[in-house]
Coordinates of C-alpha atoms in Angstrom, one line a residue:
Chain J
M1 CA 18.1 -35.1 4.5
N2 CA 20.0 -36.7 2.1
A3 CA 24.2 -36.8 2.1
N4 CA 24.1 -38.7 -0.9
S5 CA 27.6 -38.6 -2.9
E6 CA 25.8 -36.8 -5.9
Q7 CA 23.6 -33.7 -4.2
R8 CA 20.4 -32.6 -5.8
R9 CA 17.8 -30.9 -4.6
R10 CA 13.9 -30.0 -5.3
E11 CA 14.1 -26.3 -6.3
R12 CA 10.3 -24.3 -6.9
L13 CA 10.0 -21.3 -8.7
D14 CA 7.5 -19.1 -9.5
R15 CA 5.9 -19.9 -13.6
G16 CA 7.2 -17.2 -15.0
I17 CA 3.7 -16.0 -16.0
K18 CA 3.0 -15.7 -12.7
V19 CA 5.4 -13.1 -12.5
R20 CA 4.4 -11.6 -15.6
S21 CA 1.0 -11.9 -14.4
D22 CA 1.4 -10.3 -10.9
G23 CA 1.8 -7.0 -11.3
I24 CA -1.9 -6.8 -12.3
Y25 CA -2.1 -3.6 -14.3
S26 CA 0.3 -5.4 -16.6
L27 CA -1.2 -7.8 -18.4
M28 CA 1.1 -8.6 -22.1
S29 CA -1.5 -11.0 -23.3
Y30 CA -4.6 -12.7 -23.1
R31 CA -2.8 -15.5 -22.1
E32 CA -1.4 -14.1 -19.1
L33 CA -5.3 -12.6 -18.8
C34 CA -6.5 -16.4 -18.4
Y35 CA -4.2 -17.3 -16.1
L36 CA -5.5 -14.8 -13.6
V37 CA -9.3 -14.9 -14.7
L38 CA -9.4 -18.6 -15.2
P39 CA -9.6 -20.1 -11.6
R40 CA -12.0 -17.5 -10.7
A41 CA -13.5 -17.9 -13.5
V42 CA -14.1 -21.8 -13.0
L43 CA -15.4 -20.6 -9.3
I44 CA -17.9 -18.8 -10.4
T45 CA -19.6 -20.3 -13.2
G46 CA -19.6 -23.6 -12.1
M47 CA -21.4 -22.8 -8.7
L48 CA -23.4 -20.5 -11.4
I49 CA -24.1 -23.7 -13.3
L50 CA -24.7 -26.4 -10.1
P51 CA -28.0 -25.5 -9.5
L52 CA -29.1 -26.9 -12.8
V53 CA -27.3 -29.4 -13.5
V54 CA -27.7 -31.7 -10.2
P55 CA -30.3 -34.2 -9.7
T56 CA -33.6 -33.2 -7.9
Y57 CA -33.0 -35.6 -4.5
W58 CA -29.5 -32.9 -4.5
Q59 CA -31.1 -29.9 -4.7
K60 CA -31.8 -29.1 -1.2
V61 CA -28.2 -30.2 -1.0
V62 CA -27.2 -27.0 -2.5
S63 CA -28.5 -24.8 -0.3
Y64 CA -27.1 -26.7 2.5
V65 CA -24.1 -26.6 1.3
C66 CA -23.9 -22.6 0.9
I67 CA -25.0 -22.2 3.9
Y68 CA -22.1 -24.4 5.3
A69 CA -19.7 -22.8 3.3
L70 CA -20.7 -19.0 4.7
L71 CA -20.0 -20.5 8.3
T72 CA -16.6 -22.0 6.7
L73 CA -16.1 -18.4 5.6
S74 CA -16.9 -16.8 9.0
F75 CA -14.4 -19.1 11.0
D76 CA -11.9 -19.1 8.2
F77 CA -12.0 -15.3 8.2
L78 CA -12.4 -14.9 12.2
A79 CA -9.7 -17.4 12.8
H80 CA -7.1 -16.7 10.3
F81 CA -7.6 -13.0 9.9
V82 CA -8.5 -12.0 13.4
G83 CA -6.8 -14.5 15.5
L84 CA -10.3 -15.5 17.2
V85 CA -11.3 -19.3 17.2
S86 CA -15.2 -19.2 17.0
L87 CA -16.8 -22.3 17.5
G88 CA -20.2 -19.9 17.0
G89 CA -21.4 -21.5 14.0
A90 CA -24.4 -23.0 15.9
F91 CA -24.6 -19.4 18.0
F92 CA -25.0 -17.5 14.4
V93 CA -27.2 -19.6 13.1
G94 CA -30.2 -20.4 15.5
T95 CA -29.4 -16.8 16.5
G96 CA -30.4 -15.7 12.5
G97 CA -32.6 -18.5 12.4
Y98 CA -35.5 -17.4 15.5
F99 CA -35.2 -13.9 14.1
A100 CA -36.0 -14.7 11.1
A101 CA -39.0 -17.1 12.2
I102 CA -40.0 -14.2 14.7
L103 CA -39.9 -12.2 12.1
N104 CA -42.1 -14.0 9.4
T105 CA -44.5 -15.1 12.1
V106 CA -45.1 -13.0 14.7
L107 CA -44.6 -9.6 12.0
G108 CA -45.7 -11.5 8.7
L109 CA -42.7 -9.8 7.1
P110 CA -42.2 -11.1 3.3
P111 CA -38.5 -13.1 3.4
L112 CA -36.7 -10.9 1.0
L113 CA -37.5 -8.8 3.9
S114 CA -37.2 -11.0 7.4
I115 CA -33.6 -12.7 6.3
P116 CA -31.6 -8.9 5.6
I117 CA -33.3 -7.5 8.8
A118 CA -32.8 -11.2 10.4
T119 CA -29.1 -11.0 9.4
I120 CA -28.6 -7.7 10.8
L121 CA -30.0 -8.2 13.7
G122 CA -28.9 -10.6 14.2
A123 CA -25.7 -10.2 14.4
F124 CA -25.9 -6.9 16.2
I125 CA -27.2 -9.1 19.2
C126 CA -24.4 -11.7 18.3
T127 CA -21.8 -9.3 18.3
L128 CA -23.3 -7.7 21.8
L129 CA -23.2 -10.5 23.7
L130 CA -19.8 -11.3 22.4
L131 CA -18.4 -8.0 23.4
P132 CA -17.1 -8.9 26.8
C133 CA -14.9 -11.5 26.5
L134 CA -13.1 -9.3 23.3
P135 CA -10.8 -7.7 25.4
L136 CA -9.4 -11.0 26.1
R137 CA -7.2 -13.1 23.8
G138 CA -6.7 -16.9 24.3
V139 CA -9.8 -19.9 24.4
Y140 CA -12.0 -17.3 25.9
F141 CA -13.6 -16.7 22.7
A142 CA -14.0 -20.3 21.7
I143 CA -15.5 -21.0 25.0
V144 CA -18.2 -18.2 24.9
T145 CA -19.5 -18.6 21.8
L146 CA -19.5 -22.4 22.8
M147 CA -21.5 -22.2 25.7
Y148 CA -24.0 -19.2 23.9
P149 CA -26.2 -22.1 22.1
L150 CA -26.1 -24.4 24.7
L151 CA -27.5 -21.7 27.2
F152 CA -30.4 -20.1 24.5
T153 CA -31.5 -24.0 24.2
R154 CA -32.4 -24.6 28.0
V155 CA -33.5 -21.1 28.4
I156 CA -36.4 -21.5 25.3
E157 CA -36.4 -25.2 26.4
A158 CA -37.5 -24.0 30.3
L159 CA -38.9 -20.6 29.5
N160 CA -41.2 -22.2 26.7
I161 CA -40.7 -19.2 24.9
L162 CA -40.6 -19.2 21.1
G163 CA -42.4 -22.5 20.4
G164 CA -40.7 -24.2 23.2
T165 CA -39.3 -27.6 22.3
D166 CA -41.6 -27.8 19.1
G167 CA -39.8 -24.8 17.4
M168 CA -41.2 -21.8 15.8
V169 CA -43.5 -23.6 13.0
G170 CA -45.3 -21.6 9.5
V171 CA -41.9 -20.0 8.0
T172 CA -42.8 -19.2 4.8
N173 CA -40.4 -21.5 2.4
F174 CA -37.9 -19.2 0.6
T175 CA -35.5 -22.0 -1.3
N176 CA -33.4 -19.8 -3.7
H177 CA -30.6 -20.9 -4.8
Y178 CA -29.0 -18.2 -6.5
F179 CA -29.6 -16.0 -3.8
I180 CA -27.6 -17.8 -1.6
I181 CA -25.0 -18.6 -4.2
I182 CA -25.0 -15.1 -4.9
M183 CA -25.2 -14.3 -1.7
L184 CA -21.9 -16.3 -0.9
L185 CA -19.7 -15.3 -3.5
A186 CA -20.2 -11.8 -2.9
F187 CA -19.0 -12.3 0.7
L188 CA -16.4 -14.6 -0.4
F189 CA -15.2 -11.9 -2.9
G190 CA -15.7 -9.2 -0.5
I191 CA -14.2 -10.9 2.4
R192 CA -11.3 -11.4 0.3
R193 CA -10.6 -7.6 -0.9
L194 CA -11.4 -6.3 2.9
V195 CA -8.7 -8.9 4.1
N196 CA -5.8 -6.8 2.3
Q197 CA -7.3 -3.5 3.0
D198 CA -6.3 -1.3 5.9
L199 CA -8.8 -2.5 8.1
G200 CA -8.1 -6.3 7.3
L201 CA -4.0 -4.7 7.5
V202 CA -4.9 -4.1 11.4
L203 CA -6.9 -7.3 11.9
R204 CA -4.0 -9.4 10.9
A205 CA -2.1 -7.5 13.0
V206 CA -4.6 -7.8 15.9
K207 CA -3.7 -12.1 15.5
D208 CA 0.0 -11.4 14.7
N209 CA 0.5 -9.1 18.4
D210 CA -2.0 -7.7 20.0
Q211 CA -0.1 -5.6 22.1
A212 CA 1.9 -4.0 19.2
V213 CA -1.6 -2.8 17.8
R214 CA -2.0 -1.7 20.9
A215 CA 1.0 0.0 21.3
S216 CA 0.1 1.7 18.4
G217 CA -2.4 3.5 19.3
M218 CA -5.4 1.4 18.3
S219 CA -8.2 -0.1 20.0
I220 CA -8.5 -3.7 19.7
T221 CA -11.5 -4.5 21.0
Y222 CA -13.2 -1.4 18.3
Y223 CA -11.2 -3.5 15.5
K224 CA -12.4 -7.3 16.9
T225 CA -16.3 -5.9 16.9
I226 CA -16.0 -4.9 13.2
A227 CA -14.7 -8.2 12.7
V228 CA -17.3 -10.2 14.8
F229 CA -20.1 -8.4 13.6
I230 CA -19.0 -9.0 10.0
G231 CA -18.4 -12.6 10.8
S232 CA -21.7 -13.1 12.5
V233 CA -22.8 -11.5 10.0
M234 CA -22.5 -13.8 7.4
G235 CA -23.6 -17.0 10.4
C236 CA -27.0 -15.4 11.1
L237 CA -27.5 -14.7 7.1
A238 CA -26.6 -18.4 6.5
G239 CA -29.6 -19.2 10.2
A240 CA -32.0 -16.6 8.2
Y241 CA -32.2 -18.3 5.5
L242 CA -31.8 -21.8 6.7
A243 CA -35.2 -21.2 8.9
H244 CA -36.8 -20.4 5.5
V245 CA -35.7 -23.6 3.8
F246 CA -36.5 -25.2 6.5
E247 CA -39.6 -23.9 7.5
W248 CA -39.1 -24.0 10.6
A249 CA -36.6 -22.6 13.5
G250 CA -35.9 -24.7 16.6
L251 CA -33.9 -25.8 18.9
S252 CA -31.9 -27.9 16.2
S253 CA -31.0 -24.6 14.8
F254 CA -28.3 -24.6 17.4
A255 CA -27.3 -27.2 16.6
L256 CA -22.8 -28.5 17.2
D257 CA -22.5 -29.4 14.0
F258 CA -22.8 -25.9 12.6
S259 CA -19.6 -25.1 15.1
I260 CA -17.9 -28.5 14.0
L261 CA -18.2 -29.2 10.2
P262 CA -16.8 -25.5 9.3
I263 CA -13.8 -26.2 11.3
A264 CA -13.4 -29.7 9.7
A265 CA -13.7 -28.0 5.9
T266 CA -11.5 -25.2 6.4
V267 CA -9.0 -27.8 7.9
I268 CA -9.7 -29.7 4.2
G269 CA -9.7 -27.0 2.0
G270 CA -6.4 -25.2 3.5
A271 CA -6.7 -22.4 6.2
G272 CA -6.2 -19.3 6.1
T273 CA -7.2 -19.1 1.9
L274 CA -10.4 -18.6 2.2
V275 CA -11.7 -19.7 -1.2
G276 CA -10.2 -23.2 0.1
P277 CA -12.9 -23.5 3.2
V278 CA -15.6 -22.8 1.0
L279 CA -14.6 -25.8 -1.0
G280 CA -14.1 -27.5 1.7
A281 CA -17.9 -27.7 2.6
F282 CA -18.4 -28.0 -0.9
I283 CA -16.8 -31.5 -0.1
L284 CA -18.0 -32.4 3.2
V285 CA -21.7 -31.8 3.0
P286 CA -22.4 -33.2 0.3
L287 CA -20.2 -36.1 1.4
N288 CA -21.8 -36.2 4.4
E289 CA -25.2 -36.4 2.5
W290 CA -23.8 -39.0 0.0
L291 CA -22.5 -41.2 3.7
R292 CA -26.5 -40.8 4.8
D293 CA -26.5 -44.5 4.0
F294 CA -24.1 -45.9 5.9
G295 CA -25.8 -45.3 8.7
T296 CA -23.9 -44.3 11.9
L297 CA -21.0 -45.7 10.8
R298 CA -20.9 -42.6 8.6
I299 CA -19.3 -40.6 11.3
V300 CA -16.6 -43.3 11.3
I301 CA -16.0 -42.6 7.4
Y302 CA -16.1 -38.9 7.9
A303 CA -13.7 -39.4 11.2
L304 CA -10.9 -41.4 9.4
I305 CA -11.4 -39.0 6.3
L306 CA -10.9 -35.8 8.5
L307 CA -7.4 -37.8 10.4
A308 CA -6.0 -38.5 7.0
F309 CA -6.4 -35.0 6.1
I310 CA -4.4 -33.9 8.9
V311 CA -1.6 -36.6 8.8
F312 CA -0.8 -36.5 5.9
R313 CA -1.7 -33.0 3.9
S314 CA -2.2 -30.4 6.9
E315 CA -1.7 -27.9 4.3
G316 CA -5.0 -28.4 2.9
I317 CA -6.2 -28.9 -1.0
M318 CA -5.8 -25.5 -1.4
V319 CA -3.1 -24.2 -0.4
Y320 CA -1.4 -27.4 -2.4
G321 CA -3.8 -26.5 -5.8
M322 CA -2.0 -22.8 -5.4
R323 CA 1.3 -24.0 -5.6
K324 CA 0.8 -26.5 -8.3
Y325 CA -1.1 -23.5 -10.8
H326 CA 1.9 -20.8 -9.6
Q327 CA 4.6 -22.5 -9.6
F328 CA 6.7 -25.8 -11.0
E329 CA 9.3 -27.9 -10.0
K330 CA 12.8 -29.2 -11.2
W331 CA 16.2 -31.2 -10.0
V332 CA 18.9 -29.3 -9.7
K333 CA 22.6 -29.8 -8.9
V334 CA 24.1 -28.5 -5.8
Chain X
M1 CA 34.8 -34.7 18.3
L2 CA 32.6 -32.7 15.7
D3 CA 33.8 -32.3 11.9
A4 CA 31.0 -31.0 10.0
T5 CA 31.8 -31.0 6.5
G6 CA 29.9 -29.2 3.1
L7 CA 26.8 -28.7 5.6
M8 CA 24.4 -26.6 2.8
V9 CA 20.8 -25.4 3.9
F10 CA 18.6 -24.0 1.6
Y11 CA 15.3 -22.2 2.9
E12 CA 12.9 -22.8 -0.4
N13 CA 15.9 -21.0 -2.7
M14 CA 17.6 -18.9 -0.6
L15 CA 20.8 -20.1 0.4
A16 CA 21.2 -20.3 4.2
L17 CA 24.2 -21.9 4.6
N18 CA 27.1 -22.4 1.6
N19 CA 29.4 -25.3 2.1
V20 CA 30.4 -24.5 5.9
S21 CA 32.3 -27.0 7.2
I22 CA 33.3 -26.6 11.0
R23 CA 35.4 -29.1 13.8
C24 CA 35.0 -28.6 16.7
G25 CA 37.9 -30.6 19.2
E26 CA 37.9 -32.5 22.5
N27 CA 37.4 -30.0 25.6
Q28 CA 37.7 -26.9 23.3
I29 CA 35.5 -23.9 23.2
V30 CA 34.5 -23.1 19.1
G31 CA 33.3 -19.8 18.0
V32 CA 31.1 -18.7 15.3
F33 CA 30.9 -15.3 14.5
G34 CA 29.0 -13.3 12.0
A35 CA 26.3 -10.5 11.3
N36 CA 22.3 -10.8 11.2
S37 CA 21.8 -13.7 8.3
A38 CA 25.3 -14.7 8.3
G39 CA 23.3 -18.1 9.4
K40 CA 24.7 -18.5 12.9
S41 CA 21.4 -19.4 14.0
T42 CA 21.0 -22.1 10.8
L43 CA 24.1 -23.6 11.5
M44 CA 24.0 -24.9 15.2
Y45 CA 20.0 -25.8 13.9
T46 CA 21.6 -27.9 11.6
L47 CA 23.8 -29.2 14.3
S48 CA 21.3 -30.0 16.9
G49 CA 18.9 -31.5 13.8
I50 CA 16.0 -28.7 14.5
M51 CA 16.1 -27.8 11.0
E52 CA 14.9 -31.3 10.5
D53 CA 12.4 -30.8 12.7
I54 CA 11.7 -27.7 11.2
R55 CA 12.0 -29.0 7.4
R56 CA 9.0 -31.2 8.5
K57 CA 6.6 -29.1 9.8
E58 CA 7.4 -26.4 7.3
E59 CA 6.4 -29.1 4.8
M60 CA 3.8 -30.6 6.4
A61 CA 1.8 -26.9 6.4
G62 CA 3.0 -26.4 3.1
G63 CA 5.2 -23.8 3.8
E64 CA 8.6 -23.7 2.5
R65 CA 10.8 -26.5 1.2
I66 CA 13.9 -26.5 3.4
S67 CA 17.1 -28.9 1.9
V68 CA 19.8 -30.1 3.8
L69 CA 22.5 -30.9 2.6
G70 CA 26.5 -32.5 4.2
R71 CA 27.4 -34.5 6.6
I72 CA 28.0 -34.1 10.4
N73 CA 30.7 -36.9 12.1
Y74 CA 30.1 -37.2 15.7
L75 CA 32.5 -39.1 17.5
G76 CA 33.2 -41.0 14.8
E77 CA 29.7 -41.3 13.6
E78 CA 27.9 -40.1 10.6
I79 CA 24.5 -38.3 12.9
M80 CA 23.2 -36.5 9.6
D81 CA 20.1 -38.5 9.5
L82 CA 19.3 -38.6 13.5
K83 CA 16.6 -37.0 15.4
P84 CA 17.0 -34.0 17.7
A85 CA 16.0 -36.3 20.2
K86 CA 18.5 -38.8 19.2
R87 CA 21.3 -36.3 19.0
A88 CA 21.0 -35.2 22.4
K89 CA 21.0 -38.6 23.8
K90 CA 24.6 -38.6 22.0
G91 CA 25.3 -35.7 23.9
I92 CA 24.9 -32.5 21.5
V93 CA 22.7 -30.3 23.5
L94 CA 21.4 -26.9 21.8
C95 CA 21.1 -23.8 24.2
P96 CA 18.6 -21.4 21.7
E97 CA 19.0 -18.0 21.2
R98 CA 16.7 -15.9 23.5
R99 CA 16.9 -18.4 25.5
R100 CA 13.5 -20.0 25.1
I101 CA 12.8 -21.4 28.6
F102 CA 9.6 -22.4 30.1
K103 CA 8.3 -19.2 30.9
E104 CA 5.2 -21.3 33.6
C105 CA 7.3 -22.7 35.2
N106 CA 9.8 -22.0 38.5
V107 CA 13.9 -21.9 38.6
V108 CA 14.0 -25.9 39.7
E109 CA 11.2 -27.0 37.6
N110 CA 13.0 -25.8 34.5
L111 CA 16.4 -27.2 35.5
R112 CA 14.3 -30.7 36.2
I113 CA 12.4 -30.8 32.7
G114 CA 16.1 -30.0 30.8
G115 CA 17.7 -33.4 33.1
Y116 CA 15.6 -36.0 31.3
L117 CA 17.9 -37.5 30.2
A118 CA 19.7 -37.9 33.4
S119 CA 19.8 -40.0 35.8
A120 CA 18.5 -39.1 39.8
G121 CA 21.7 -39.4 41.0
Q122 CA 23.1 -37.2 37.9
A123 CA 20.6 -34.3 38.1
K124 CA 21.2 -33.6 41.9
K125 CA 24.5 -33.4 41.3
T126 CA 24.5 -31.4 38.3
I127 CA 21.3 -29.2 39.9
E128 CA 23.9 -28.5 42.9
Y129 CA 27.0 -27.9 39.7
I130 CA 24.7 -25.1 38.6
F131 CA 23.8 -23.3 41.7
K132 CA 27.7 -23.4 42.3
I133 CA 28.8 -22.2 39.0
F134 CA 25.4 -19.7 38.8
P135 CA 25.2 -18.1 42.7
A136 CA 22.3 -16.5 41.3
L137 CA 20.1 -18.2 40.9
E138 CA 20.2 -20.7 43.9
K139 CA 18.4 -17.4 45.7
L140 CA 15.6 -17.5 42.5
Q141 CA 14.4 -21.3 43.2
K142 CA 11.1 -21.2 43.2
R143 CA 10.9 -18.0 40.9
I144 CA 8.7 -18.0 37.8
G145 CA 10.4 -18.4 34.9
G146 CA 8.8 -15.5 33.1
F147 CA 9.7 -13.4 36.2
L148 CA 13.8 -14.0 35.9
S149 CA 15.9 -11.2 34.4
G150 CA 17.6 -11.6 30.5
G151 CA 20.7 -12.2 32.0
E152 CA 19.6 -15.3 35.1
Q153 CA 16.7 -16.4 32.0
Q154 CA 20.1 -17.2 30.0
M155 CA 22.2 -18.5 33.0
L156 CA 18.7 -20.7 33.5
A157 CA 18.9 -21.6 29.7
I158 CA 22.4 -22.5 30.1
G159 CA 22.1 -24.7 33.7
R160 CA 19.2 -26.2 31.6
A161 CA 20.8 -27.1 28.1
L162 CA 23.8 -28.7 31.2
M163 CA 21.3 -31.0 32.7
A164 CA 20.8 -32.7 30.2
Q165 CA 24.7 -33.9 30.5
P166 CA 26.2 -32.4 27.1
K167 CA 29.5 -34.0 25.8
L168 CA 29.2 -30.7 23.2
L169 CA 27.1 -27.1 23.9
L170 CA 25.9 -25.4 21.6
L171 CA 25.5 -21.9 22.9
D172 CA 23.8 -19.5 20.1
E173 CA 23.9 -16.1 21.1
P174 CA 24.5 -16.3 25.2
L175 CA 25.0 -13.3 25.7
L176 CA 22.4 -11.6 23.3
G177 CA 20.7 -7.9 25.1
L178 CA 22.9 -8.5 28.6
S179 CA 24.7 -6.0 29.9
P180 CA 28.5 -5.9 30.0
L181 CA 28.7 -6.8 33.3
M182 CA 26.8 -10.0 33.1
Q183 CA 28.2 -10.4 29.4
A184 CA 31.4 -10.6 31.9
V185 CA 29.9 -13.6 33.8
L186 CA 28.7 -15.6 31.4
V187 CA 31.6 -15.7 29.7
R188 CA 34.0 -16.8 32.9
T189 CA 31.1 -19.5 33.6
T190 CA 31.6 -20.5 30.3
K191 CA 35.2 -21.3 30.6
E192 CA 34.5 -22.5 33.8
I193 CA 32.1 -25.2 32.8
R194 CA 34.7 -26.1 29.9
E195 CA 37.9 -26.6 32.1
Q196 CA 35.4 -28.0 35.2
K197 CA 33.0 -30.3 33.1
G198 CA 35.9 -31.2 30.2
I199 CA 33.0 -30.0 28.1
S200 CA 33.3 -29.1 24.4
I201 CA 31.5 -25.9 23.3
I202 CA 30.4 -24.3 20.2
V203 CA 29.6 -20.4 20.8
T204 CA 28.0 -18.1 18.5
E205 CA 28.3 -14.8 18.9
Q206 CA 27.3 -11.6 16.9
Y207 CA 30.0 -9.0 18.7
A208 CA 33.1 -11.4 19.5
R209 CA 34.8 -8.8 21.8
P210 CA 34.0 -10.4 24.7
V211 CA 33.7 -13.5 23.5
L212 CA 37.2 -14.0 21.4
P213 CA 39.8 -14.0 24.7
I214 CA 38.3 -17.5 25.7
V215 CA 38.0 -19.8 22.1
D216 CA 40.7 -21.8 20.8
Y217 CA 39.6 -21.5 17.8
A218 CA 37.4 -19.5 15.7
F219 CA 35.3 -19.8 12.2
I220 CA 33.6 -16.4 10.9
L221 CA 30.5 -16.6 8.7
E222 CA 29.1 -13.9 6.1
N223 CA 26.4 -14.3 3.9
G224 CA 26.2 -17.9 4.9
A225 CA 29.8 -18.8 4.2
A226 CA 32.5 -19.4 5.9
V227 CA 35.1 -16.5 5.0
L228 CA 37.8 -17.4 7.9
E229 CA 38.8 -19.4 10.2
G230 CA 41.9 -19.5 12.7
G231 CA 43.6 -19.7 16.0
R232 CA 42.4 -17.0 18.7
D233 CA 45.5 -14.7 18.2
E234 CA 45.6 -15.2 14.5
L235 CA 41.9 -13.9 14.2
M236 CA 43.1 -11.1 17.0
N237 CA 45.5 -9.9 14.9
N238 CA 44.0 -9.9 11.8
P239 CA 43.0 -6.0 10.4
D240 CA 39.7 -7.1 8.6
V241 CA 38.5 -9.3 11.8
R242 CA 39.0 -6.4 14.1
S243 CA 37.2 -3.9 12.5
A244 CA 34.1 -6.0 11.5
Y245 CA 34.0 -7.9 15.3
F246 CA 35.8 -5.8 17.6
G247 CA 34.4 -2.6 16.3
I248 CA 37.7 -0.8 16.9

């Protein structure tokens, strides 16, 4: 608040080129075309050349990043477009990972079959198990998704099934960066399109006011089930691929990291933008690796970075970046 | 008592309040009338300082940029830079639109929360006073806030605002969604509060008819600007006001 005698305020306006190219069907020049295409092109080409440019040690990190990015995308989609705060990263990864391992080692399916089948089967099981808490709103979904991984680790440990504490070893190695990068891009643009279509509209309405959706004659459980299935497909895909990268699926597939890091990445990237959280994962996961030299101290640094982001720029990188790209500011006299 | 000059509020580039100046004297009831989107609530938020809070939240979340300009002189002091809590301590208490009572606390608890700024003795006396002016609330002491009817909730909201020991009470649309009978009760009580407690009151409303008889002075807002002001009788006889805010 400023009450100085000379009254000015900072005005924020959309750039002309944004206004002109907003109606996507009426592009008038190559400049407007570039304006629209540039951010997307940078993202896609950046991701595609990533495996070619990173040094050997970091090659594996590319896969991890994409796995976490998928989980983050799933979190952002469920939390900010359906209103389900999901801590289910670990659950999805574990389910997908174990399914892939079973299909690969017991049934002998090749990775290109075991990953998709594990993804669909895993997502199906996850959705089924999460079904009881879908008619509810509030924290129940978060609690239940957090409990399942704990439950499964203890069951596997106690009954000594699925390899027990050693996990399932001997999974075929399948580390193909392009596979996971293209899957990530496909899901990213797919979800972005989905949330603007009829189904996405209903899902966003469920988030805003589920009673009004019910009153409009739609079953919120049905729509939430679809959304959870989509979310768990992404999570299980990440898990299944991870099992093939590690050549192993074990109790640490249910590690809490898979649930927590996506939330952190979403905070950094900008909640509800879909692209932002993916970028957040691309920042946080390499940072995690890079800080490995510091030992346990890395958690401290990690926490400080997160804290700084929440306190000083809780809008997230992507929201900030989009505003700078689309709008300009100037001082005007009142 | 309160003298606000040149209040301007921008939501991003939209002008919500355009150079509005309003005054409220000691022990006066001042009415602010206007249609939806005239800027009544924005004005109330600005006076009570909640606007500053909204502005900061929006800034943190990367949303709209809200600019607030102008001066508010309260008891000879410039309060534009004060936070809402400080303003409440100085005696400017807002009773928000749509009541906003604490839905999971019972009636007495709601009142006690409002009495955070008051001493124990003051709080006790004020609770007794509130039950005296709103006898309906006394029977509902242990009822959970969310289960009260609209009128009871509004009484509770006014009671809660009174608990903060206001010198200037801001009532934002106190009659919203209430039956004519309940409106009459509330209007009468508002007048009583002014007379018995010596509190100045600024009240906003869309429909001026129930409130105008008790106000001493009134402002008419239209599209964010104060287009008309005057004493009660002056406005009552103004044909434009009669048609627009009286429905005659």
